[in-house]
Amino acid sequence: MRYSSVTGVGKSIVLIGMMGAGKSSVGRCLHRRTGLALLDIDEVVASKFGMSIPEIFAEHGEKKFREAETEALRRVRTEERAIIITGGGVVLRQENVGILRSQGVIVWLDGDEETLFTRAFQKQNRPLLQTKNPRKSFSEILGARRPLYANIADIRVDTSVLTDEEVAVAILAKLRRMNPKPASPVPAKAS
Ligand code: S3P
């Protein structure tokens, strides 16, 4: 089924949320289910630098990464509908929030803190968790960001106990509810 018939709107689906929320894998499920293009902002930034995200943080610092992240968002072609996967810190800059809002429906993948941390920490590729106490760092970052995610999201899905496919199905169901198909016209009564 194509996206337009699934959701009834001509907008992209923008995935936001904390590291470990499953944005990339859910994005791939949505891509398979809708046929929409898939755009991962972290991948755009990584290919611009020709290095991985941890390498960008290590060699150029977080500020340069954030600038490139905003630049990558600015360059998204809004006329082409897509599944847009963002990095967990995208909500930190007000400019990004404006850009994302103009790009589509914003879907926040949330979850309970312990589950998100366990998932995020499994992959040892999160520069912001390379600290003495990653669990504490995660908690602080999440505490600061939750209100930002909540503020910008059109839809929230709790991913804690769902598979990636279940999350994708839940998102599409919520989008459908937001944009129900217009009711069929009622035939005029014969007089
Ligand atoms: C970041 C999350 C990462 C990546 C970068 C910064 C963050 O993406 O953009 O390491 O600030 O939370 P994921 O959310 O895909 O891990």
PDB file of C-alpha atoms and ligand atoms in Angstrom:
ATOM      1  CA  MET A   1       0.000   0.000   0.000  1.00  0.00           C
ATOM      2  CA  ARG A   2       1.323   3.425  -0.838  1.00  0.00           C
ATOM      3  CA  TYR A   3       1.777   6.077   1.771  1.00  0.00           C
ATOM      4  CA  SER A   4      -0.750   8.474   0.292  1.00  0.00           C
ATOM      5  CA  SER A   5      -3.480   5.877   0.562  1.00  0.00           C
ATOM      6  CA  VAL A   6      -2.318   4.863   4.031  1.00  0.00           C
ATOM      7  CA  THR A   7      -2.353   8.303   5.553  1.00  0.00           C
ATOM      8  CA  GLY A   8      -4.308  10.493   3.234  1.00  0.00           C
ATOM      9  CA  VAL A   9      -1.781  13.295   3.577  1.00  0.00           C
ATOM     10  CA  GLY A  10       1.011  14.345   1.285  1.00  0.00           C
ATOM     11  CA  LYS A  11       3.621  14.787   3.958  1.00  0.00           C
ATOM     12  CA  SER A  12       6.744  13.036   5.085  1.00  0.00           C
ATOM     13  CA  ILE A  13       6.938  10.996   8.273  1.00  0.00           C
ATOM     14  CA  VAL A  14       9.632  12.418  10.543  1.00  0.00           C
ATOM     15  CA  LEU A  15      10.901  10.102  13.284  1.00  0.00           C
ATOM     16  CA  ILE A  16      12.283  11.732  16.416  1.00  0.00           C
ATOM     17  CA  GLY A  17      13.272  10.330  19.783  1.00  0.00           C
ATOM     18  CA  MET A  18      16.070   9.382  22.087  1.00  0.00           C
ATOM     19  CA  MET A  19      18.990   7.128  21.185  1.00  0.00           C
ATOM     20  CA  GLY A  20      17.733   3.566  21.497  1.00  0.00           C
ATOM     21  CA  ALA A  21      14.166   4.389  20.535  1.00  0.00           C
ATOM     22  CA  GLY A  22      14.533   2.382  17.323  1.00  0.00           C
ATOM     23  CA  LYS A  23      14.195   5.214  14.815  1.00  0.00           C
ATOM     24  CA  SER A  24      16.425   3.584  12.183  1.00  0.00           C
ATOM     25  CA  SER A  25      14.898   0.119  12.320  1.00  0.00           C
ATOM     26  CA  VAL A  26      11.332   1.422  12.530  1.00  0.00           C
ATOM     27  CA  GLY A  27      12.167   3.769   9.642  1.00  0.00           C
ATOM     28  CA  ARG A  28      13.176   0.761   7.547  1.00  0.00           C
ATOM     29  CA  CYS A  29       9.902  -1.015   8.405  1.00  0.00           C
ATOM     30  CA  LEU A  30       7.914   2.082   7.414  1.00  0.00           C
ATOM     31  CA  HIS A  31       9.921   2.325   4.205  1.00  0.00           C
ATOM     32  CA  ARG A  32       9.039  -1.287   3.320  1.00  0.00           C
ATOM     33  CA  ARG A  33       5.384  -0.833   4.228  1.00  0.00           C
ATOM     34  CA  THR A  34       4.784   2.493   2.481  1.00  0.00           C
ATOM     35  CA  GLY A  35       7.224   2.496  -0.433  1.00  0.00           C
ATOM     36  CA  LEU A  36       8.361   5.992   0.567  1.00  0.00           C
ATOM     37  CA  ALA A  37      12.016   6.952   0.240  1.00  0.00           C
ATOM     38  CA  LEU A  38      14.145   6.630   3.362  1.00  0.00           C
ATOM     39  CA  LEU A  39      16.351   9.462   4.487  1.00  0.00           C
ATOM     40  CA  ASP A  40      18.611   9.142   7.516  1.00  0.00           C
ATOM     41  CA  ILE A  41      20.011  12.518   8.574  1.00  0.00           C
ATOM     42  CA  ASP A  42      22.913  10.917  10.493  1.00  0.00           C
ATOM     43  CA  GLU A  43      23.888   9.068   7.307  1.00  0.00           C
ATOM     44  CA  VAL A  44      23.787  12.300   5.302  1.00  0.00           C
ATOM     45  CA  VAL A  45      26.081  13.975   7.839  1.00  0.00           C
ATOM     46  CA  ALA A  46      28.424  10.968   7.998  1.00  0.00           C
ATOM     47  CA  SER A  47      28.777  10.854   4.236  1.00  0.00           C
ATOM     48  CA  LYS A  48      29.416  14.590   4.068  1.00  0.00           C
ATOM     49  CA  PHE A  49      32.376  14.188   6.446  1.00  0.00           C
ATOM     50  CA  GLY A  50      33.353  10.814   5.007  1.00  0.00           C
ATOM     51  CA  MET A  51      33.525   9.363   8.501  1.00  0.00           C
ATOM     52  CA  SER A  52      31.346   7.769  11.155  1.00  0.00           C
ATOM     53  CA  ILE A  53      29.389   9.813  13.723  1.00  0.00           C
ATOM     54  CA  PRO A  54      31.774   8.878  16.581  1.00  0.00           C
ATOM     55  CA  GLU A  55      34.703   9.959  14.391  1.00  0.00           C
ATOM     56  CA  ILE A  56      33.015  13.294  13.624  1.00  0.00           C
ATOM     57  CA  PHE A  57      32.486  13.927  17.346  1.00  0.00           C
ATOM     58  CA  ALA A  58      36.075  12.927  18.131  1.00  0.00           C
ATOM     59  CA  GLU A  59      37.751  14.917  15.360  1.00  0.00           C
ATOM     60  CA  HIS A  60      35.475  17.932  14.900  1.00  0.00           C
ATOM     61  CA  GLY A  61      33.417  18.086  18.094  1.00  0.00           C
ATOM     62  CA  GLU A  62      29.696  18.149  18.771  1.00  0.00           C
ATOM     63  CA  LYS A  63      29.220  21.749  17.582  1.00  0.00           C
ATOM     64  CA  LYS A  64      30.404  20.957  14.055  1.00  0.00           C
ATOM     65  CA  PHE A  65      28.215  17.857  14.036  1.00  0.00           C
ATOM     66  CA  ARG A  66      25.168  19.934  15.052  1.00  0.00           C
ATOM     67  CA  GLU A  67      25.876  22.501  12.335  1.00  0.00           C
ATOM     68  CA  ALA A  68      26.117  19.766   9.712  1.00  0.00           C
ATOM     69  CA  GLU A  69      22.936  18.180  11.066  1.00  0.00           C
ATOM     70  CA  THR A  70      21.023  21.450  10.599  1.00  0.00           C
ATOM     71  CA  GLU A  71      22.525  21.890   7.133  1.00  0.00           C
ATOM     72  CA  ALA A  72      21.435  18.358   6.164  1.00  0.00           C
ATOM     73  CA  LEU A  73      17.891  19.080   7.383  1.00  0.00           C
ATOM     74  CA  ARG A  74      17.758  22.307   5.406  1.00  0.00           C
ATOM     75  CA  ARG A  75      18.659  20.405   2.264  1.00  0.00           C
ATOM     76  CA  VAL A  76      15.863  17.854   2.503  1.00  0.00           C
ATOM     77  CA  ARG A  77      13.701  18.266  -0.562  1.00  0.00           C
ATOM     78  CA  THR A  78      10.240  18.780   0.844  1.00  0.00           C
ATOM     79  CA  GLU A  79       8.470  18.046  -2.413  1.00  0.00           C
ATOM     80  CA  GLU A  80       9.596  14.434  -2.181  1.00  0.00           C
ATOM     81  CA  ARG A  81       7.735  12.592   0.551  1.00  0.00           C
ATOM     82  CA  ALA A  82       9.942  10.392   2.655  1.00  0.00           C
ATOM     83  CA  ILE A  83      10.518   8.655   5.931  1.00  0.00           C
ATOM     84  CA  ILE A  84      12.993  10.991   7.634  1.00  0.00           C
ATOM     85  CA  ILE A  85      15.104   9.504  10.432  1.00  0.00           C
ATOM     86  CA  THR A  86      16.686  12.056  12.735  1.00  0.00           C
ATOM     87  CA  GLY A  87      19.386  11.819  15.403  1.00  0.00           C
ATOM     88  CA  GLY A  88      18.294  11.994  19.037  1.00  0.00           C
ATOM     89  CA  GLY A  89      19.642  15.512  19.517  1.00  0.00           C
ATOM     90  CA  VAL A  90      17.815  17.100  16.611  1.00  0.00           C
ATOM     91  CA  VAL A  91      15.355  18.826  18.936  1.00  0.00           C
ATOM     92  CA  LEU A  92      18.123  20.796  20.657  1.00  0.00           C
ATOM     93  CA  ARG A  93      18.149  23.558  18.067  1.00  0.00           C
ATOM     94  CA  GLN A  94      15.091  25.697  17.588  1.00  0.00           C
ATOM     95  CA  GLU A  95      15.913  26.089  13.906  1.00  0.00           C
ATOM     96  CA  ASN A  96      15.728  22.321  13.427  1.00  0.00           C
ATOM     97  CA  VAL A  97      12.308  22.218  15.027  1.00  0.00           C
ATOM     98  CA  GLY A  98      10.975  24.738  12.508  1.00  0.00           C
ATOM     99  CA  ILE A  99      12.438  22.793   9.607  1.00  0.00           C
ATOM    100  CA  LEU A 100      11.057  19.465  10.821  1.00  0.00           C
ATOM    101  CA  ARG A 101       7.590  20.934  11.313  1.00  0.00           C
ATOM    102  CA  SER A 102       7.585  22.097   7.707  1.00  0.00           C
ATOM    103  CA  GLN A 103       8.645  18.660   6.513  1.00  0.00           C
ATOM    104  CA  GLY A 104       5.907  16.462   7.805  1.00  0.00           C
ATOM    105  CA  VAL A 105       4.126  14.646  10.546  1.00  0.00           C
ATOM    106  CA  ILE A 106       6.427  14.329  13.540  1.00  0.00           C
ATOM    107  CA  VAL A 107       6.389  10.950  15.229  1.00  0.00           C
ATOM    108  CA  TRP A 108       8.083  10.593  18.615  1.00  0.00           C
ATOM    109  CA  LEU A 109       9.363   7.129  19.445  1.00  0.00           C
ATOM    110  CA  ASP A 110       9.477   6.989  23.212  1.00  0.00           C
ATOM    111  CA  GLY A 111       9.942   4.221  25.740  1.00  0.00           C
ATOM    112  CA  ASP A 112      10.757   3.592  29.342  1.00  0.00           C
ATOM    113  CA  GLU A 113      14.153   4.871  30.357  1.00  0.00           C
ATOM    114  CA  GLU A 114      15.720   1.529  31.243  1.00  0.00           C
ATOM    115  CA  THR A 115      14.694  -0.061  27.937  1.00  0.00           C
ATOM    116  CA  LEU A 116      15.931   2.902  25.910  1.00  0.00           C
ATOM    117  CA  PHE A 117      19.244   2.908  27.751  1.00  0.00           C
ATOM    118  CA  THR A 118      19.771  -0.841  27.343  1.00  0.00           C
ATOM    119  CA  ARG A 119      19.159  -0.574  23.606  1.00  0.00           C
ATOM    120  CA  ALA A 120      21.279   2.557  23.181  1.00  0.00           C
ATOM    121  CA  PHE A 121      24.163   1.151  25.160  1.00  0.00           C
ATOM    122  CA  GLN A 122      24.230  -2.171  23.302  1.00  0.00           C
ATOM    123  CA  LYS A 123      25.764  -0.455  20.303  1.00  0.00           C
ATOM    124  CA  GLN A 124      28.965   1.142  21.525  1.00  0.00           C
ATOM    125  CA  ASN A 125      28.674   3.928  18.964  1.00  0.00           C
ATOM    126  CA  ARG A 126      27.000   6.739  20.908  1.00  0.00           C
ATOM    127  CA  PRO A 127      29.562   9.490  21.554  1.00  0.00           C
ATOM    128  CA  LEU A 128      27.368  11.103  24.221  1.00  0.00           C
ATOM    129  CA  LEU A 129      27.483   7.886  26.246  1.00  0.00           C
ATOM    130  CA  GLN A 130      31.271   7.651  26.278  1.00  0.00           C
ATOM    131  CA  THR A 131      31.373   8.976  29.836  1.00  0.00           C
ATOM    132  CA  LYS A 132      32.379   7.638  33.246  1.00  0.00           C
ATOM    133  CA  ASN A 133      28.776   6.946  34.092  1.00  0.00           C
ATOM    134  CA  PRO A 134      26.814   6.370  30.869  1.00  0.00           C
ATOM    135  CA  ARG A 135      23.626   5.439  32.728  1.00  0.00           C
ATOM    136  CA  LYS A 136      23.637   8.791  34.559  1.00  0.00           C
ATOM    137  CA  SER A 137      24.503  10.698  31.383  1.00  0.00           C
ATOM    138  CA  PHE A 138      21.644   9.001  29.586  1.00  0.00           C
ATOM    139  CA  SER A 139      19.220   9.865  32.352  1.00  0.00           C
ATOM    140  CA  GLU A 140      20.238  13.533  32.319  1.00  0.00           C
ATOM    141  CA  ILE A 141      20.038  13.806  28.534  1.00  0.00           C
ATOM    142  CA  LEU A 142      16.644  12.102  28.444  1.00  0.00           C
ATOM    143  CA  GLY A 143      15.304  14.286  31.254  1.00  0.00           C
ATOM    144  CA  ALA A 144      16.334  17.418  29.376  1.00  0.00           C
ATOM    145  CA  ARG A 145      14.968  16.232  26.040  1.00  0.00           C
ATOM    146  CA  ARG A 146      11.641  14.642  26.907  1.00  0.00           C
ATOM    147  CA  PRO A 147       9.836  18.008  27.130  1.00  0.00           C
ATOM    148  CA  LEU A 148      11.375  19.010  23.782  1.00  0.00           C
ATOM    149  CA  TYR A 149      10.199  15.822  22.067  1.00  0.00           C
ATOM    150  CA  ALA A 150       6.756  16.205  23.638  1.00  0.00           C
ATOM    151  CA  ASN A 151       6.523  19.792  22.495  1.00  0.00           C
ATOM    152  CA  ILE A 152       7.164  19.093  18.842  1.00  0.00           C
ATOM    153  CA  ALA A 153       5.529  15.670  18.353  1.00  0.00           C
ATOM    154  CA  ASP A 154       2.254  15.157  16.514  1.00  0.00           C
ATOM    155  CA  ILE A 155       2.179  11.508  17.525  1.00  0.00           C
ATOM    156  CA  ARG A 156       3.866   9.542  20.334  1.00  0.00           C
ATOM    157  CA  VAL A 157       4.391   5.807  20.323  1.00  0.00           C
ATOM    158  CA  ASP A 158       5.704   3.923  23.353  1.00  0.00           C
ATOM    159  CA  THR A 159       8.111   1.393  21.863  1.00  0.00           C
ATOM    160  CA  SER A 160       9.068  -0.316  25.155  1.00  0.00           C
ATOM    161  CA  VAL A 161       7.223  -3.587  24.596  1.00  0.00           C
ATOM    162  CA  LEU A 162       6.725  -3.485  20.827  1.00  0.00           C
ATOM    163  CA  THR A 163       8.745  -4.952  17.984  1.00  0.00           C
ATOM    164  CA  ASP A 164       9.895  -2.596  15.236  1.00  0.00           C
ATOM    165  CA  GLU A 165       7.173  -3.913  12.935  1.00  0.00           C
ATOM    166  CA  GLU A 166       4.546  -3.375  15.639  1.00  0.00           C
ATOM    167  CA  VAL A 167       5.743   0.184  16.107  1.00  0.00           C
ATOM    168  CA  ALA A 168       5.483   0.798  12.354  1.00  0.00           C
ATOM    169  CA  VAL A 169       1.949  -0.615  12.310  1.00  0.00           C
ATOM    170  CA  ALA A 170       0.999   1.552  15.311  1.00  0.00           C
ATOM    171  CA  ILE A 171       2.339   4.667  13.580  1.00  0.00           C
ATOM    172  CA  LEU A 172       0.421   3.991  10.381  1.00  0.00           C
ATOM    173  CA  ALA A 173      -2.760   3.298  12.351  1.00  0.00           C
ATOM    174  CA  LYS A 174      -2.405   6.582  14.233  1.00  0.00           C
ATOM    175  CA  LEU A 175      -1.780   8.474  11.008  1.00  0.00           C
ATOM    176  CA  ARG A 176      -4.864   6.907   9.479  1.00  0.00           C
ATOM    177  CA  ARG A 177      -6.912   7.989  12.495  1.00  0.00           C
ATOM    178  CA  MET A 178      -5.566  11.523  12.139  1.00  0.00           C
ATOM    179  CA  ASN A 179      -6.589  11.582   8.506  1.00  0.00           C
ATOM    180  CA  PRO A 180      -9.677   9.434   8.060  1.00  0.00           C
ATOM    181  CA  LYS A 181     -10.838   8.937   4.517  1.00  0.00           C
ATOM    182  CA  PRO A 182     -13.669  11.315   3.692  1.00  0.00           C
ATOM    183  CA  ALA A 183     -17.022   9.639   4.207  1.00  0.00           C
ATOM    184  CA  SER A 184     -18.748   8.483   1.039  1.00  0.00           C
ATOM    185  CA  PRO A 185     -21.369  10.920  -0.085  1.00  0.00           C
ATOM    186  CA  VAL A 186     -24.833  10.022   1.156  1.00  0.00           C
ATOM    187  CA  PRO A 187     -27.162   9.543  -1.794  1.00  0.00           C
ATOM    188  CA  ALA A 188     -29.869  12.160  -1.943  1.00  0.00           C
ATOM    189  CA  LYS A 189     -33.290  10.868  -0.972  1.00  0.00           C
ATOM    190  CA  ALA A 190     -35.718  10.538  -3.827  1.00  0.00           C
ATOM    191  CA  SER A 191     -38.562  12.945  -3.320  1.00  0.00           C
TER     192      SER A 191
HETATM  193  C1  S3P B   1      22.759  11.863  19.125  1.00  0.00           C
HETATM  194  C2  S3P B   1      22.169  10.717  18.638  1.00  0.00           C
HETATM  195  C3  S3P B   1      22.725   9.938  17.517  1.00  0.00           C
HETATM  196  C4  S3P B   1      23.628  10.839  16.645  1.00  0.00           C
HETATM  197  C5  S3P B   1      24.623  11.547  17.489  1.00  0.00           C
HETATM  198  C6  S3P B   1      23.971  12.452  18.520  1.00  0.00           C
HETATM  199  C7  S3P B   1      22.140  12.551  20.265  1.00  0.00           C
HETATM  200  O1  S3P B   1      21.691   9.391  16.732  1.00  0.00           O
HETATM  201  O2  S3P B   1      22.860  11.764  15.936  1.00  0.00           O
HETATM  202  O3  S3P B   1      25.418  10.583  18.112  1.00  0.00           O
HETATM  203  O4  S3P B   1      22.484  13.700  20.543  1.00  0.00           O
HETATM  204  O5  S3P B   1      21.254  11.939  20.912  1.00  0.00           O
HETATM  205  P1  S3P B   1      20.718   8.226  17.283  1.00  0.00           P
HETATM  206  O6  S3P B   1      19.581   8.900  17.980  1.00  0.00           O
HETATM  207  O7  S3P B   1      20.287   7.513  16.062  1.00  0.00           O
HETATM  208  O8  S3P B   1      21.525   7.371  18.194  1.00  0.00           O
END
